Amino acid sequence: MDRHHAMKVMVRIADTGGFAEAARQLHMSPPAVTRAVAALEDLIGARLLVRTTRSVKLTEAGHRYVEDCRRILAAIEQAEASAAGSFAKPTGGLTVTASVQFGQMHIMPIMMDFLETYPEVTGTVLLLDRVTNLVDEGIDVAIRIGHLPDSTHRATRVGSVRRVICGAPAYFERHGVPEHPIELARHRVIAVTSAWPSLDWRFGPGGKIVAHVKPALFCNSNAAGIIAARAGWGLARVLSYMIAPDLLDGGLRTILGEFEEEPLPIHVVHPEGRNASAKVQAFVEFAAARLRANRVIT
């Protein structure tokens, strides 16, 4: 039995949910797929699949075995690619994802400069305001803002951003400046529902101070909320990097700085750890250096 090939068969059955489709994709006959699985089960001494007339399901042992197969097959592919020289220099397609506004402001310039430096790489930038699954969606690198869940992905911290309350000078001239988060209940608030769905805004270490706000305007994007705040219409809560240009030109100012929560970390994340290809390693190093040098990111 070709154990390497049998592992591929098991993984394909798990992915497709059936013998027939696995056979079709692998250009094998269904009996050959059945024999490969039977040989594996005999070798291991455990049942890997439960087969009925309507479905194929992995047993508990099968689930563990398939996950091990995925790791082993990935390691083999990386070893073969390394031996063939594809890890020697950055080449091929590179897909990077980030949130929409952060990506537009900071990742697009980095990607363009990276492609100038490594012309044999073709870049794709996916700007999405949702958390992507890097493996399932075929993404090489992600820039994440916020605390990361436990994961097998490799993460490089490059800085942090703050959650801030901002308003235009004209607003403060008309309505005064809140000196405590509780006072926000008496001010005109712009709520960005995609970023802060709760109307209980938390402040201070551990978010122990809770201010219940009563928004007069709801927006589903940070950009829209910032437009309203810049116009002097009300107060908005955003991430500090989003309004950096407005703070520099005086169009907006932040308040309640002494009540801010802990900063949110920014990481460059990729799924391949130390075995990442040259293009991924090069981009992570390139992006990390640029982001750490960015004064907007503390």
XYZ file of C-alpha atoms in Angstrom:
298
model
C 0.000 0.000 0.000
C 1.157 3.532 -0.842
C 0.502 5.085 2.554
C 1.070 8.635 1.298
C -1.574 8.136 -1.384
C -3.938 6.449 1.077
C -3.687 9.510 3.352
C -4.687 11.714 0.428
C -7.666 9.442 -0.188
C -8.806 9.728 3.442
C -8.512 13.505 3.438
C -10.444 13.758 0.175
C -13.231 11.532 1.512
C -13.450 13.711 4.626
C -13.608 16.869 2.493
C -16.174 15.578 -0.008
C -18.250 13.436 2.344
C -18.350 10.445 0.027
C -16.391 7.732 -1.767
C -17.757 8.453 -5.238
C -16.884 12.158 -5.270
C -13.461 11.465 -3.753
C -12.817 8.896 -6.468
C -13.888 11.325 -9.187
C -11.638 14.118 -7.914
C -8.674 11.768 -7.493
C -9.248 10.129 -10.892
C -9.643 6.725 -9.246
C -12.310 4.063 -9.416
C -14.661 3.782 -6.401
C -13.420 0.220 -5.671
C -9.827 1.528 -5.552
C -10.855 4.157 -2.999
C -12.618 1.504 -0.935
C -9.530 -0.735 -1.005
C -7.269 2.139 0.094
C -9.459 2.855 3.118
C -9.750 -0.822 4.008
C -5.973 -1.217 3.831
C -5.500 1.767 6.148
C -8.019 0.430 8.657
C -6.293 -2.972 8.622
C -2.890 -1.346 9.116
C -4.044 0.914 11.944
C -6.337 -1.607 13.558
C -9.172 0.868 13.994
C -12.282 1.815 12.090
C -11.930 5.227 10.431
C -15.254 5.588 8.650
C -18.869 4.643 9.267
C -20.550 3.920 5.938
C -24.295 3.779 5.328
C -26.305 3.749 2.122
C -26.730 7.527 2.366
C -23.622 8.940 4.025
C -20.040 8.476 5.100
C -18.977 9.784 8.506
C -15.639 9.802 10.283
C -15.332 7.918 13.533
C -13.592 9.593 16.468
C -10.384 7.806 15.478
C -11.022 8.868 11.888
C -11.283 12.535 12.850
C -7.951 12.396 14.670
C -6.314 10.489 11.837
C -7.512 12.893 9.129
C -6.200 15.922 11.060
C -2.833 14.186 11.422
C -2.904 13.382 7.710
C -3.473 17.042 6.860
C -0.416 18.092 8.866
C 1.760 15.339 7.417
C 0.714 16.035 3.824
C 1.279 19.771 4.286
C 4.758 19.094 5.664
C 5.550 16.867 2.680
C 4.374 19.535 0.237
C 6.495 22.166 1.955
C 9.545 19.911 1.914
C 9.082 19.234 -1.797
C 8.587 22.916 -2.564
C 11.674 23.822 -0.560
C 13.757 21.235 -2.383
C 12.461 22.567 -5.708
C 13.562 26.075 -4.798
C 10.186 27.818 -4.453
C 11.154 28.902 -0.936
C 14.397 30.473 -2.125
C 12.877 33.816 -3.128
C 9.463 35.489 -2.991
C 7.404 34.435 -6.015
C 3.801 33.662 -6.885
C 0.489 34.939 -5.573
C 0.143 36.555 -2.143
C -3.262 37.254 -0.566
C -3.471 39.650 2.383
C -6.577 40.652 4.314
C -7.348 43.541 6.671
C -10.329 45.578 7.831
C -11.602 48.032 5.221
C -10.462 51.363 6.659
C -7.164 50.143 8.115
C -6.422 48.358 4.855
C -7.126 51.433 2.756
C -5.043 53.705 4.959
C -2.095 51.475 5.791
C -2.018 48.065 4.074
C -2.531 49.162 0.464
C 0.563 51.433 0.536
C 2.572 48.624 2.116
C 1.422 46.093 -0.489
C 2.241 48.426 -3.387
C 5.759 49.061 -2.073
C 6.222 45.337 -1.396
C 5.319 44.468 -4.988
C 7.770 47.095 -6.224
C 10.470 45.411 -4.151
C 9.491 41.859 -5.187
C 8.213 42.067 -8.789
C 7.810 38.274 -9.093
C 4.987 38.360 -6.532
C 1.384 39.087 -7.523
C -0.644 40.637 -4.715
C -4.314 40.414 -3.754
C -5.709 42.613 -0.960
C -9.039 41.600 0.601
C -10.532 44.397 2.701
C -13.319 42.946 4.831
C -14.871 44.053 8.108
C -15.192 40.477 9.340
C -12.844 37.822 10.657
C -11.725 35.538 7.851
C -10.673 31.900 8.069
C -7.187 32.024 6.595
C -6.944 28.345 5.702
C -10.472 27.846 4.362
C -10.420 31.086 2.350
C -6.897 30.640 0.972
C -5.444 33.751 2.621
C -1.717 34.013 3.265
C -1.531 36.896 5.766
C -4.040 38.821 7.898
C -3.679 42.051 9.829
C -5.817 41.715 12.947
C -6.868 44.475 15.349
C -7.945 43.161 18.747
C -7.117 40.329 21.084
C -6.475 37.061 19.260
C -8.148 33.771 20.162
C -5.961 30.763 20.866
C -4.789 29.495 17.508
C -2.087 27.532 15.739
C -1.430 30.583 13.549
C 1.761 32.554 13.981
C 1.253 36.165 15.108
C 3.698 39.075 15.092
C 2.658 42.058 17.213
C 3.314 45.375 15.480
C 1.599 47.909 17.725
C -1.756 48.917 19.143
C -4.595 51.401 18.719
C -6.923 53.092 21.194
C -10.698 53.356 21.423
C -11.406 57.080 21.573
C -14.325 59.503 21.799
C -14.008 62.347 19.314
C -15.834 65.488 18.291
C -15.302 68.687 16.353
C -14.243 71.926 18.092
C -17.530 73.503 16.944
C -19.509 70.839 18.804
C -17.638 71.460 22.061
C -18.117 75.218 21.725
C -21.893 74.730 21.545
C -22.383 71.838 23.962
C -19.348 71.785 26.262
C -16.845 68.997 26.908
C -17.893 65.907 28.918
C -15.548 65.384 31.840
C -16.738 61.868 32.740
C -18.136 59.002 30.613
C -21.449 59.147 32.491
C -22.004 62.632 31.018
C -22.211 61.167 27.503
C -25.861 60.343 28.221
C -26.582 64.081 27.988
C -24.733 64.595 24.707
C -25.612 63.990 21.073
C -23.974 60.654 20.238
C -23.264 59.044 16.860
C -23.293 55.247 17.138
C -21.393 53.064 14.671
C -23.362 49.830 14.914
C -20.811 47.646 13.119
C -18.094 48.531 15.632
C -19.996 49.176 18.886
C -23.343 47.310 18.771
C -23.972 47.779 22.493
C -25.270 51.073 23.855
C -23.347 50.432 27.071
C -19.925 51.908 26.355
C -17.186 50.692 28.674
C -14.277 52.748 29.922
C -11.267 52.413 32.202
C -9.074 49.392 32.995
C -11.069 46.221 32.489
C -14.037 48.243 31.212
C -15.341 48.731 34.747
C -16.903 52.133 34.037
C -20.115 51.741 32.030
C -21.813 54.677 30.303
C -25.237 54.096 28.756
C -25.475 56.271 25.646
C -28.591 57.364 23.776
C -27.514 57.832 20.147
C -29.294 60.401 18.036
C -27.747 58.960 14.867
C -26.896 55.370 13.949
C -24.404 54.521 11.180
C -23.205 51.158 9.936
C -19.718 52.366 8.995
C -16.948 54.180 10.816
C -16.387 56.483 7.845
C -19.978 57.735 8.026
C -19.749 58.313 11.769
C -16.525 60.262 11.357
C -18.107 62.455 8.667
C -20.903 63.367 11.072
C -18.481 64.040 13.917
C -16.255 66.189 11.699
C -19.291 68.244 10.725
C -19.836 69.073 14.399
C -23.069 67.079 14.573
C -22.152 64.918 17.565
C -19.641 62.672 19.332
C -18.418 59.369 17.871
C -16.445 56.443 19.232
C -13.799 55.136 16.844
C -10.323 53.631 16.798
C -7.548 56.189 17.074
C -5.920 55.424 13.704
C -9.175 56.249 11.875
C -9.062 59.932 12.789
C -5.300 60.529 12.813
C -5.450 62.972 9.849
C -8.358 64.851 11.457
C -6.462 65.197 14.734
C -3.453 66.590 12.917
C -5.419 69.235 11.025
C -7.595 70.109 14.017
C -10.856 68.943 12.466
C -11.459 66.618 15.421
C -10.199 66.281 18.975
C -10.444 63.429 21.446
C -11.864 63.620 24.959
C -12.008 61.467 28.111
C -8.487 60.194 27.467
C -7.945 59.394 31.143
C -10.896 56.981 31.000
C -9.815 54.981 27.946
C -9.805 51.174 27.992
C -6.591 49.257 27.401
C -5.284 49.649 23.821
C -6.164 46.974 21.258
C -3.146 45.085 19.880
C -2.396 44.835 16.161
C -0.875 41.594 14.836
C 0.312 40.333 11.488
C -0.966 36.747 11.362
C -0.222 33.843 9.056
C -1.049 30.133 9.310
C 2.212 28.431 8.378
C 4.552 29.195 11.272
C 8.228 28.674 10.656
C 7.558 26.800 7.411
C 6.008 29.798 5.680
C 7.048 30.378 2.083
C 9.525 33.095 1.168
C 6.779 35.434 -0.078
C 4.911 35.180 3.252
C 8.042 35.566 5.364
C 9.161 38.542 3.294
C 5.782 40.278 3.499
C 5.461 39.709 7.256
C 8.888 41.237 7.848
C 8.214 44.078 5.397
C 4.791 44.916 6.840
C 5.904 44.588 10.463
C 8.762 47.050 9.961
C 6.504 49.576 8.231
C 3.685 49.307 10.755
C 6.022 49.593 13.745
C 7.473 52.756 12.242
C 4.005 54.253 11.768
C 3.394 56.972 14.371
C -0.371 56.392 14.211
C 0.178 52.943 15.723
C 1.551 53.118 19.248
